[in-house]
CSV table of C-alpha atoms in Angstrom, one decimal:
chain,number,residue,atom,x,y,z
A,1,MET,CA,170.4,235.7,124.1
A,2,ASP,CA,172.3,234.2,121.2
A,3,ASP,CA,175.5,235.9,122.5
A,4,LEU,CA,174.9,234.4,126.0
A,5,GLN,CA,174.3,230.9,124.6
A,6,GLY,CA,177.4,231.3,122.3
A,7,PHE,CA,179.5,232.2,125.3
A,8,ILE,CA,178.2,229.3,127.3
A,9,SER,CA,178.9,226.8,124.5
A,10,GLU,CA,182.5,228.1,124.2
A,11,ASN,CA,183.1,228.1,127.9
A,12,THR,CA,180.9,225.4,129.3
A,13,LYS,CA,183.0,224.4,132.3
A,14,TYR,CA,183.3,228.0,133.4
A,15,ALA,CA,179.7,228.8,132.8
A,16,MET,CA,178.7,225.8,134.9
A,17,LEU,CA,181.0,226.9,137.8
A,18,LEU,CA,179.7,230.4,137.5
A,19,PHE,CA,176.1,229.2,137.6
A,20,ILE,CA,176.8,227.1,140.8
A,21,ALA,CA,178.5,230.2,142.3
A,22,LEU,CA,175.4,232.3,141.5
A,23,TRP,CA,173.4,229.9,143.6
A,24,ILE,CA,175.6,230.6,146.6
A,25,ILE,CA,175.9,234.4,146.0
A,26,ARG,CA,172.1,234.7,145.6
A,27,LEU,CA,171.8,234.2,149.3
A,28,LEU,CA,173.6,237.5,150.0
A,29,PHE,CA,171.3,239.5,147.7
A,30,PHE,CA,168.0,237.7,148.7
A,31,ILE,CA,167.5,236.5,145.1
A,32,PRO,CA,164.9,233.8,144.9
A,33,GLY,CA,166.1,230.4,143.7
A,34,VAL,CA,163.3,230.2,141.1
A,35,THR,CA,165.0,232.9,139.2
A,36,LEU,CA,168.2,230.8,138.8
A,37,MET,CA,166.1,227.7,137.9
A,38,PHE,CA,164.7,229.7,135.0
A,39,LEU,CA,168.1,231.1,134.1
A,40,GLY,CA,169.5,227.6,134.0
A,41,GLY,CA,166.6,226.5,131.7
A,42,VAL,CA,167.5,229.3,129.3
A,43,CYS,CA,171.3,228.9,129.4
A,44,PHE,CA,171.7,225.1,129.5
A,45,ASP,CA,170.3,221.9,128.1
A,46,SER,CA,167.3,220.8,130.3
A,47,VAL,CA,169.2,217.9,131.8
A,48,VAL,CA,172.3,219.9,132.6
A,49,SER,CA,170.1,222.7,133.9
A,50,PHE,CA,168.3,220.3,136.2
A,51,ILE,CA,171.6,218.8,137.6
A,52,LEU,CA,173.3,222.2,138.1
A,53,SER,CA,170.2,223.7,139.7
A,54,MET,CA,169.8,220.7,142.0
A,55,ALA,CA,173.5,221.0,143.0
A,56,GLY,CA,173.0,224.8,143.6
A,57,ILE,CA,169.9,224.1,145.7
A,58,PHE,CA,171.8,221.5,147.7
A,59,LEU,CA,174.7,223.8,148.4
A,60,SER,CA,172.8,227.0,149.1
A,61,GLU,CA,170.2,225.4,151.3
A,62,THR,CA,172.9,223.6,153.2
A,63,LEU,CA,174.5,227.0,153.9
A,64,VAL,CA,171.1,228.3,155.1
A,65,TYR,CA,170.9,225.3,157.4
A,66,VAL,CA,174.4,225.8,158.8
A,67,PHE,CA,173.9,229.6,159.1
A,68,SER,CA,170.6,229.0,160.9
A,69,ARG,CA,172.0,226.5,163.4
A,70,MET,CA,175.0,228.7,164.1
A,71,PHE,CA,173.3,232.0,164.5
A,72,SER,CA,169.8,231.4,165.6
A,73,SER,CA,169.8,231.9,169.3
A,74,GLY,CA,167.3,231.1,172.0
A,75,ASN,CA,166.4,234.8,172.1
A,76,MET,CA,165.5,234.7,168.4
A,77,ILE,CA,163.2,231.7,169.0
A,78,LYS,CA,161.6,233.4,172.0
A,79,ASP,CA,161.0,236.5,169.8
A,80,LEU,CA,159.4,234.3,167.2
A,81,GLU,CA,157.2,232.7,169.8
A,82,ARG,CA,156.3,236.0,171.3
A,83,LYS,CA,155.5,237.8,168.0
A,84,HIS,CA,154.1,234.8,166.0
A,85,PRO,CA,153.2,232.0,168.4
A,86,GLU,CA,151.1,230.2,165.9
A,87,LEU,CA,154.0,230.1,163.4
A,88,LYS,CA,156.3,228.5,166.0
A,89,LYS,CA,153.7,225.9,166.9
A,90,LEU,CA,153.2,225.1,163.2
A,91,LEU,CA,156.9,224.7,162.7
A,92,GLU,CA,157.3,222.4,165.7
A,93,THR,CA,154.2,220.4,165.1
A,94,TYR,CA,154.5,219.9,161.3
A,95,ASN,CA,158.3,220.4,160.9
A,96,TYR,CA,159.1,218.7,157.6
A,97,LYS,CA,155.6,219.1,156.3
A,98,PHE,CA,155.7,222.8,157.0
A,99,LEU,CA,159.0,223.0,155.2
A,100,ALA,CA,157.7,221.1,152.2
A,101,LEU,CA,154.6,223.3,152.0
A,102,GLY,CA,156.9,226.4,152.2
A,103,MET,CA,159.0,225.0,149.3
A,104,ILE,CA,156.0,224.1,147.1
A,105,CYS,CA,154.2,227.4,147.5
A,106,PRO,CA,155.4,229.8,144.8
A,107,ILE,CA,154.8,232.9,146.9
A,108,ALA,CA,156.5,231.7,150.1
A,109,PRO,CA,160.0,233.0,150.9
A,110,THR,CA,161.7,229.6,150.8
A,111,ASP,CA,165.0,230.6,152.3
A,112,VAL,CA,163.1,232.1,155.3
A,113,VAL,CA,161.1,228.9,155.7
A,114,CYS,CA,164.3,226.9,155.5
A,115,PHE,CA,166.0,229.1,158.1
A,116,LEU,CA,163.1,228.8,160.5
A,117,SER,CA,162.8,225.0,160.0
A,118,ALA,CA,166.5,224.6,160.9
A,119,ALA,CA,166.2,227.1,163.8
A,120,VAL,CA,163.5,225.0,165.5
A,121,GLY,CA,165.7,221.9,165.3
A,122,LEU,CA,164.7,220.0,162.2
A,123,LYS,CA,167.4,217.4,161.6
A,124,TYR,CA,169.7,218.0,158.6
A,125,ARG,CA,168.9,214.7,156.8
A,126,VAL,CA,165.1,215.3,156.9
A,127,TYR,CA,165.7,219.0,156.0
A,128,ILE,CA,167.8,218.4,152.9
A,129,LEU,CA,165.7,215.5,151.7
A,130,THR,CA,162.6,217.6,152.0
A,131,VAL,CA,164.2,220.5,150.2
A,132,VAL,CA,165.6,218.3,147.4
A,133,ILE,CA,162.4,216.3,146.8
A,134,THR,CA,160.0,219.3,146.9
A,135,ASN,CA,162.2,221.1,144.4
A,136,ILE,CA,162.2,218.4,141.8
A,137,PRO,CA,158.8,219.3,140.3
A,138,LEU,CA,159.7,223.0,140.2
A,139,LEU,CA,163.0,222.1,138.4
A,140,ILE,CA,161.2,220.1,135.8
A,141,PHE,CA,158.5,222.8,135.6
A,142,SER,CA,161.2,225.5,135.0
A,143,SER,CA,162.7,223.4,132.1
A,144,PHE,CA,159.2,222.9,130.7
A,145,ILE,CA,158.3,226.6,130.9
A,146,VAL,CA,161.4,227.7,129.0
A,147,ILE,CA,160.7,225.2,126.2
A,148,ASN,CA,157.0,226.1,126.0
A,149,PHE,CA,157.4,229.8,126.2
A,150,SER,CA,159.4,229.7,123.0
A,151,GLU,CA,157.4,227.1,121.2
A,152,SER,CA,153.6,227.6,121.7
A,153,LEU,CA,150.9,229.8,123.1
A,154,ALA,CA,149.1,226.7,124.5
A,155,GLY,CA,152.1,225.7,126.4
A,156,THR,CA,152.4,229.1,127.9
A,157,VAL,CA,148.8,229.1,129.0
A,158,LEU,CA,149.2,225.6,130.5
A,159,VAL,CA,152.2,226.8,132.5
A,160,ILE,CA,150.4,229.9,133.8
A,161,VAL,CA,147.3,227.8,134.7
A,162,SER,CA,149.6,225.3,136.5
A,163,PHE,CA,151.3,228.1,138.4
A,164,VAL,CA,147.9,229.5,139.6
A,165,LEU,CA,146.7,226.0,140.6
A,166,ILE,CA,149.8,225.3,142.6
A,167,SER,CA,149.4,228.6,144.4
A,168,VAL,CA,145.8,228.0,145.2
A,169,VAL,CA,146.4,224.4,146.4
A,170,SER,CA,149.3,225.4,148.6
A,171,ILE,CA,147.4,228.3,150.2
A,172,LYS,CA,144.5,225.9,150.9
A,173,MET,CA,146.9,223.4,152.4
A,174,TRP,CA,148.4,226.2,154.6
A,175,ASN,CA,145.0,227.3,155.8
A,176,SER,CA,144.2,223.6,156.6
A,177,LEU,CA,147.3,223.3,158.7
A,178,LYS,CA,146.5,226.4,160.6
A,179,GLN,CA,142.9,225.2,161.2
A,180,LYS,CA,144.2,221.8,162.5
A,181,GLN,CA,146.6,223.7,164.8
A,182,ASN,CA,143.8,225.8,166.2
A,183,THR,CA,141.6,222.9,167.1
């Protein structure tokens, strides 16, 4: 870890560019963005990590949006409706709320949720604002987690409890949306 931080301090500009490139490359290998948020928290100062991760999120999720709009066909939407009719209805009914919930839930595949939201026609401005705003707490959280893992057991416990609570609340919200849709 000391070698990595030494390399970063000697080559800050290149390390920053490499980090942003990793955000784009991660899409090809299906690497969750949370992994890079934590990596940024380890490698960079908290503020720099936040800014770089936000730039990476903006770029990578913009690519997901463009890719979805270009390559999601009517047949794909029909297949989604045929195989998962409740999901398509949820996407159309709750559009940006569904996207926000998918971004908040730590166990949801966020790039898939983003792709589907764009495929059903969510406007780019609403899409990117939702993505950016819902990622702010997680970015702050990832900086906090790195600081607390290295400093105290109480901080580590607090982070784990927070993660569990966020998971439980987001799953309850998901179930609530599904119940509203069914009635």
